[in-house]
Tab-separated table of C-alpha atoms (C1' of nucleotides) in Angstrom:
chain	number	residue	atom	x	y	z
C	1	UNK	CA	0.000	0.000	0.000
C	2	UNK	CA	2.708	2.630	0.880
C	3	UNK	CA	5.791	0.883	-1.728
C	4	UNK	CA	4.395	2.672	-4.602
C	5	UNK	CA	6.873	5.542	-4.080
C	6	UNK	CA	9.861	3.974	-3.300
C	7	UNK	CA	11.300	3.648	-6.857
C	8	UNK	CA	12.152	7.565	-6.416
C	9	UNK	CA	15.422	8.248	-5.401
C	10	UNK	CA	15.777	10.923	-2.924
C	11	UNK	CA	19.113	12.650	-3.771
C	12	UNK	CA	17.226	15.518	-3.410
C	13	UNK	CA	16.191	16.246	0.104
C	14	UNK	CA	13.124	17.879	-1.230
C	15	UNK	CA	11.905	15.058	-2.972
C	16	UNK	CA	11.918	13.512	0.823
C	17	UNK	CA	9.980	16.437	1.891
C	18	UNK	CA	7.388	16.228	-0.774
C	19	UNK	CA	6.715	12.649	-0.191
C	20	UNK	CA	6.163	13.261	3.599
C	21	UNK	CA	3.677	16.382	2.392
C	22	UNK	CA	2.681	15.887	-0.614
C	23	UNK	CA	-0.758	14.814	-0.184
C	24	UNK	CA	-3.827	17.688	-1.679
C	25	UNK	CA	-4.663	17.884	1.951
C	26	UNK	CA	-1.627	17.166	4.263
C	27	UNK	CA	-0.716	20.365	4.663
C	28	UNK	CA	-4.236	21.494	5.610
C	29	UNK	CA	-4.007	18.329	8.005
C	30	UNK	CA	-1.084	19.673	9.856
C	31	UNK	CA	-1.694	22.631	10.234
C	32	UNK	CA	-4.953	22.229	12.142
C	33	UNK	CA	-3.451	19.114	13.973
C	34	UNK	CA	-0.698	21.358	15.224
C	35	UNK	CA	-3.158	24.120	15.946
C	36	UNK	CA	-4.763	21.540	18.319
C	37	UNK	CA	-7.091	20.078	16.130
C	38	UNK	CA	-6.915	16.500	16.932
C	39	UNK	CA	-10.216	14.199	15.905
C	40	UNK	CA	-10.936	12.853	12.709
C	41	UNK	CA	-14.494	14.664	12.674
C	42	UNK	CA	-13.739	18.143	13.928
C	43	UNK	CA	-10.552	17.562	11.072
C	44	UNK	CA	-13.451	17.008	8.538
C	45	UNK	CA	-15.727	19.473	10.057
C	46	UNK	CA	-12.400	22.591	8.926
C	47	UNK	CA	-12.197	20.566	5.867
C	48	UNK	CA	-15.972	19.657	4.308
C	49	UNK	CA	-14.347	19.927	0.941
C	50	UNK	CA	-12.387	16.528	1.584
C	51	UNK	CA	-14.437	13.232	2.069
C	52	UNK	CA	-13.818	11.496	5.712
C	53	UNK	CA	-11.927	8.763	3.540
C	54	UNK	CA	-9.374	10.687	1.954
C	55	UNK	CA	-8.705	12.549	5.232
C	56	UNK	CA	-8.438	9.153	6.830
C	57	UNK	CA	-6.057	8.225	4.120
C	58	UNK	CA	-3.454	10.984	4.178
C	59	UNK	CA	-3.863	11.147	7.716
C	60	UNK	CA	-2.656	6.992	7.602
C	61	UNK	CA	0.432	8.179	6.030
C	62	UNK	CA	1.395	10.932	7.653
C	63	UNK	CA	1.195	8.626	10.592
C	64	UNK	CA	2.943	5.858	8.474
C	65	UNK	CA	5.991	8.618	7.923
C	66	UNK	CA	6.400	8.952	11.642
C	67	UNK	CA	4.873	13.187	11.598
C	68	UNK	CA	1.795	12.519	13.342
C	69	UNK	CA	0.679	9.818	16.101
C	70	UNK	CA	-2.457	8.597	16.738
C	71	UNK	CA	-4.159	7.642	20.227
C	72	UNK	CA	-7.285	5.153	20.186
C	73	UNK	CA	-9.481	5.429	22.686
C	74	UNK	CA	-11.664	2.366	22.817
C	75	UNK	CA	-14.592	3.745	24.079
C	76	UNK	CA	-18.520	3.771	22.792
C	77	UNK	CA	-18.864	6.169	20.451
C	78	UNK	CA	-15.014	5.470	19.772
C	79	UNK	CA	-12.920	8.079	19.675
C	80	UNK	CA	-9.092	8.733	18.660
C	81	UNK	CA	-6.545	11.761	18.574
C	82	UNK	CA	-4.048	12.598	16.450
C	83	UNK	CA	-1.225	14.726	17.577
C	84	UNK	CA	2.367	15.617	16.554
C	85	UNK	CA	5.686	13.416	16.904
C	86	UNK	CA	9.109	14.703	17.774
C	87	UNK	CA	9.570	14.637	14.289
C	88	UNK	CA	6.444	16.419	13.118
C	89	UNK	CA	7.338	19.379	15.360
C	90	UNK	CA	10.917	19.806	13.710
C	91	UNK	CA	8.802	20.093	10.830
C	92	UNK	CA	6.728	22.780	11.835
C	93	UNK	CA	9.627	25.505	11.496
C	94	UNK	CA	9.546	24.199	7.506
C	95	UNK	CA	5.890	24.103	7.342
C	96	UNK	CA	5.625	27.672	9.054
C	97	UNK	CA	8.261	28.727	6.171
C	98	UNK	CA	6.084	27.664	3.589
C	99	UNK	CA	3.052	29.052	4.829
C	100	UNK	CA	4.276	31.881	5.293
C	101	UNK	CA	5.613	32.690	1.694
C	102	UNK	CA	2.434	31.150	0.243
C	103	UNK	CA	0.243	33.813	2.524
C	104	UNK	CA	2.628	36.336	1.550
C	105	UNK	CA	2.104	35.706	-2.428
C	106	UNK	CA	-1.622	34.546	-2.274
C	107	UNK	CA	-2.880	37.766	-3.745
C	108	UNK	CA	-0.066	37.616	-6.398
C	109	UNK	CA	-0.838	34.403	-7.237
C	110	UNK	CA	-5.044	35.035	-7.413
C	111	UNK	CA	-4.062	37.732	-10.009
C	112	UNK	CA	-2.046	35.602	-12.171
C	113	UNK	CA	-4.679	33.014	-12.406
C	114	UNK	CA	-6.926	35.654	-13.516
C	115	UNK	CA	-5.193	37.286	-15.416
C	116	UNK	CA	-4.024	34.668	-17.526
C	117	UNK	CA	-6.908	31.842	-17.073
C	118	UNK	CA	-7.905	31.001	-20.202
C	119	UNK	CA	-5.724	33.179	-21.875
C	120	UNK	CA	-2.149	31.002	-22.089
C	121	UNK	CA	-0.665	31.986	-25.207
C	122	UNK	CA	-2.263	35.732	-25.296
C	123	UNK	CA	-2.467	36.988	-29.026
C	124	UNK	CA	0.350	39.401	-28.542
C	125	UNK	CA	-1.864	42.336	-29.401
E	1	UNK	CA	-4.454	23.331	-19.465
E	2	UNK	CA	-4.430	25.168	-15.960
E	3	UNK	CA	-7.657	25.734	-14.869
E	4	UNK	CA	-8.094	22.469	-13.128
E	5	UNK	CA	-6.686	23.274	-9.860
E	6	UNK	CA	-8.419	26.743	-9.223
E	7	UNK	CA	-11.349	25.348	-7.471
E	8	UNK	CA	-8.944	24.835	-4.357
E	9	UNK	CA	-9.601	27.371	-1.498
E	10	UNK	CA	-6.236	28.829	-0.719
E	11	UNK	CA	-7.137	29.847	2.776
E	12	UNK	CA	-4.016	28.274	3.970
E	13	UNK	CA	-0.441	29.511	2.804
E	14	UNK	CA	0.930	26.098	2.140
E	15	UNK	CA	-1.539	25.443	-0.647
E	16	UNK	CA	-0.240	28.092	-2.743
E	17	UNK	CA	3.094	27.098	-2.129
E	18	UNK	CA	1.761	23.387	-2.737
E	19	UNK	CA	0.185	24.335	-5.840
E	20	UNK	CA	3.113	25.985	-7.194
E	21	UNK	CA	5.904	22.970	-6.401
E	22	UNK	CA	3.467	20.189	-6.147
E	23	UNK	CA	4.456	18.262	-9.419
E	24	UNK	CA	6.563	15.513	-9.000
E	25	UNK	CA	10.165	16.732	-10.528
E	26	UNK	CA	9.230	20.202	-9.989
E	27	UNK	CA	11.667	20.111	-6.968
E	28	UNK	CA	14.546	18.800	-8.939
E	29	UNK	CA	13.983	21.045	-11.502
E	30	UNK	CA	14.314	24.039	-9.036
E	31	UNK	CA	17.240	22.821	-7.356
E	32	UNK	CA	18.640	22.530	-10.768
E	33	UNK	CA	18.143	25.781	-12.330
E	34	UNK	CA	18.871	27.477	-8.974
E	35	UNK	CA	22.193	25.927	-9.557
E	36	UNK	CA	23.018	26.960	-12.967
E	37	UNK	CA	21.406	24.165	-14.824
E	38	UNK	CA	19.522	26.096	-17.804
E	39	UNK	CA	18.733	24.207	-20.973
E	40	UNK	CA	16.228	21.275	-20.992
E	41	UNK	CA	18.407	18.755	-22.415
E	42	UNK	CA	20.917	19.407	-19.438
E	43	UNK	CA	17.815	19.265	-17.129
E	44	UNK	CA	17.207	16.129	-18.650
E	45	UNK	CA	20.523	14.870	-18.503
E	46	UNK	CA	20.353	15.248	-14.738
E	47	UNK	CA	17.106	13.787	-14.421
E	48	UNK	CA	17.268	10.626	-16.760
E	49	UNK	CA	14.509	9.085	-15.138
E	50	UNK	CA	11.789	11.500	-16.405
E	51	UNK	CA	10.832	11.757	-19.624
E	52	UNK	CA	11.658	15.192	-22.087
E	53	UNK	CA	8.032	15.494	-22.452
E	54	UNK	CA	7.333	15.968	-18.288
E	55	UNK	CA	9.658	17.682	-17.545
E	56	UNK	CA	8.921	19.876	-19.963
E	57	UNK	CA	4.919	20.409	-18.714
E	58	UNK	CA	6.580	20.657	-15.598
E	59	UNK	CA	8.905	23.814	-16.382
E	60	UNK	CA	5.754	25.377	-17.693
E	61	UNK	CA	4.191	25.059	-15.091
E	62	UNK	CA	6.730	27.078	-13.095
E	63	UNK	CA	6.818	29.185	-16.073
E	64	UNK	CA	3.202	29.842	-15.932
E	65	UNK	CA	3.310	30.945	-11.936
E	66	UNK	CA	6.042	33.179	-12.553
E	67	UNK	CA	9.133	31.094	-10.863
E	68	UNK	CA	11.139	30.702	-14.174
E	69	UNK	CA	11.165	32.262	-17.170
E	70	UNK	CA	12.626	31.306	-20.379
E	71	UNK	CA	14.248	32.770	-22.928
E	72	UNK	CA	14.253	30.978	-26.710
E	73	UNK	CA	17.288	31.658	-28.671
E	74	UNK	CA	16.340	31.295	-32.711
E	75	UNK	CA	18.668	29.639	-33.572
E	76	UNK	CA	19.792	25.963	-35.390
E	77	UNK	CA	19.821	23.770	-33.974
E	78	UNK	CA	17.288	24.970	-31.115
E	79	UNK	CA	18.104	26.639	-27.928
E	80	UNK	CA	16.133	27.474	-25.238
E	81	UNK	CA	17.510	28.257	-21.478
E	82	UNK	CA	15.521	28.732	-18.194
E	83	UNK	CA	16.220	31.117	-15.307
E	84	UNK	CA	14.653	31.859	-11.727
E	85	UNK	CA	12.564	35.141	-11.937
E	86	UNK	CA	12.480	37.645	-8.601
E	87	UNK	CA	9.571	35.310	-7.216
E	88	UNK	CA	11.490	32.446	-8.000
E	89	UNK	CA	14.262	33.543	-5.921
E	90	UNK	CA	12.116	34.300	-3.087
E	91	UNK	CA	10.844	31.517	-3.134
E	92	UNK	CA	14.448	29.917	-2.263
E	93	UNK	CA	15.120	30.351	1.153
E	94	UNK	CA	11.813	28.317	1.363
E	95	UNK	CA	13.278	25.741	-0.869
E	96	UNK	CA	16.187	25.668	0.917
E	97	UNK	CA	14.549	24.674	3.962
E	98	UNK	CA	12.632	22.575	2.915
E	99	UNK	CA	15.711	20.344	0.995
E	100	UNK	CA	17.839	21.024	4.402
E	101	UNK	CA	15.111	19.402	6.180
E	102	UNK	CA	14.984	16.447	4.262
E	103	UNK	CA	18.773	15.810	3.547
E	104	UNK	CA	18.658	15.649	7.266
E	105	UNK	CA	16.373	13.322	7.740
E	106	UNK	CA	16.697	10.912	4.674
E	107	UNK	CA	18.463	8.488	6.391
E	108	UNK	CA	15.603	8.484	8.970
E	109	UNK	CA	13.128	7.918	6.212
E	110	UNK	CA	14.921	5.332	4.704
E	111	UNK	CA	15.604	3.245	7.907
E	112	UNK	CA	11.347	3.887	7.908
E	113	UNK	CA	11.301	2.325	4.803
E	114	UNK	CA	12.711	-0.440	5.281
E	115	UNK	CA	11.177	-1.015	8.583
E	116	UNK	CA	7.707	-1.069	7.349
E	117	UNK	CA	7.710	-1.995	4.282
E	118	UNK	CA	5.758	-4.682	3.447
E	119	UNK	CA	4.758	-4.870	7.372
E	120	UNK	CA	2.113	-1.918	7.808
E	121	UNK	CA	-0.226	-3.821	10.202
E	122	UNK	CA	2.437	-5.732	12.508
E	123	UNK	CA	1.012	-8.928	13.763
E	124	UNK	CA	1.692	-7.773	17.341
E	125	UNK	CA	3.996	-10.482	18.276
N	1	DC	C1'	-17.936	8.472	15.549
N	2	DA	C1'	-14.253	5.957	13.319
N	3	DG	C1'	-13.005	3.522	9.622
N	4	DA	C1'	-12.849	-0.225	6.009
N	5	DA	C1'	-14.640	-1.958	1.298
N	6	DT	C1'	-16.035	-1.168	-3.269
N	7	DC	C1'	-16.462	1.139	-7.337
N	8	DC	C1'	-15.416	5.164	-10.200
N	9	DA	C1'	-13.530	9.732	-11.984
N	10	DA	C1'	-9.941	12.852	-12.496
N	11	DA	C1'	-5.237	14.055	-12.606
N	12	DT	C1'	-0.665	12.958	-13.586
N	13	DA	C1'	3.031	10.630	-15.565
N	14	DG	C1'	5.315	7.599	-19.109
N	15	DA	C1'	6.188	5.639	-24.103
N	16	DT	C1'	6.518	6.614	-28.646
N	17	DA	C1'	6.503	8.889	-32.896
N	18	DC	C1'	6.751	13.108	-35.296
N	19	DT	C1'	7.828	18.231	-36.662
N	20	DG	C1'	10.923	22.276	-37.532
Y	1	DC	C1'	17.791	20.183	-29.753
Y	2	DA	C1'	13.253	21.755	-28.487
Y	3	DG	C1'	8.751	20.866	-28.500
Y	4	DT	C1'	4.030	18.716	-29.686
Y	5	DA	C1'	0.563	15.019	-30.342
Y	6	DT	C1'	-1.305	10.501	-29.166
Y	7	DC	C1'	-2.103	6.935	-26.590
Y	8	DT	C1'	-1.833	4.362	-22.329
Y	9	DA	C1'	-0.722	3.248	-17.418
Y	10	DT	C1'	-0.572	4.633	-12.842
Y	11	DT	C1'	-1.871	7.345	-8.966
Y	12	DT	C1'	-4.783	9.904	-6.537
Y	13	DG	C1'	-8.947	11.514	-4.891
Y	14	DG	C1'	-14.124	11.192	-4.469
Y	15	DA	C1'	-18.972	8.902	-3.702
Y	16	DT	C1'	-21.304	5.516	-1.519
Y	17	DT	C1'	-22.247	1.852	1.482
Y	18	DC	C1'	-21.493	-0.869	5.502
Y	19	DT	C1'	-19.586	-2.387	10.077
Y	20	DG	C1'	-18.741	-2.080	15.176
DNA sequence: CAGAATCCAAATAGATACTG
DNA sequence: CAGTATCTATTTGGATTCTG
């Protein structure tokens, strides 16, 4: 189930990085988790967009890649919590990096997509 | 071509940045061209795994949101060579974060691998 | 509520052949 | 060499249903 990737080498330390995060909704994920969001539901509650299923999924790897642990609590209804490993937290500085550029250029980046939706190869006139 | 990824919300930073350096050599290619590496066929040369044809959707991609921009020499036989715009190179520290963080934990990941490969549910014994 | 199973659609990447 | 066009395979994400 998670082998599929392997075949990449990962001279790159990026390339590590993006198979840790790479997931459409991994970085949403961690951000709420490390904002103290911890249960699957309230997870799916900040993000309706994403079925329960593919939350569950990216949430398995992140898990799987040691960034995020998950507590079971066997109890009726059952209930779990996800929180952040040692490693996940020496993440955050990275993650907080990113963020931060990609809040800093949103606007930029809403204009370009307007600007030039639609309009790839503009007619030159 | 690039329409399909607009519906995303970009409410969080990290999508924007996702969006941008999502694809999967788009890393590579950064680290490349950020260290000199300009014409596609060298870019290719360094990435023999990928074929011409992705890699070159990929650099247009990064074209398209403004991170590299290419100039086209008219000449024979063809020459085309790609360079980091401003936004590109604000965009490095970022990157260079990001790789640091995963060179340094590579080893890490592989051990993780290994590990679990193959082994995802343990039988608890 | 948490999560697995099944089936399906969309997105992305790879192989190959072809043009200037 | 640079780049496009097809066609196909793989990956990924989404909808739905079902269990405890």
């Amino acid at each position: 189930m998670y082998e599929k990737k392997i075949p990449k080498d990962f001279s790159c330390g990026m390339a590590v990085l993006m198979e840790i995060i790479g997931g459409k909704w991994k970085s949403y994920l961690l951000f709420l988790i490390s904002n103290g969001i911890r249960r699957p539901s309230e997870l799916h509650r900040q993000i309706p967009t994403a079925t329960a299923r593919v939350l569950n999924l990216q949430l398995k790897e992140l898990e799987f890649h040691g960034i995020i642990q998950k507590e079971i609590y066997p109890e009726l209804p059952p209930r779990s919590e996800y929180s952040l490993t040692a490693l996940g937290q020496s993440l955050m500085p990275v993650i907080n990096a990113m963020d931060a550029w990609g809040s800093g250029h949103v606007g930029e980046f809403r204009l370009l997509m307007e600007r030039k939706s639609g309009s790839l190869f503009p007619s030159g006139e």
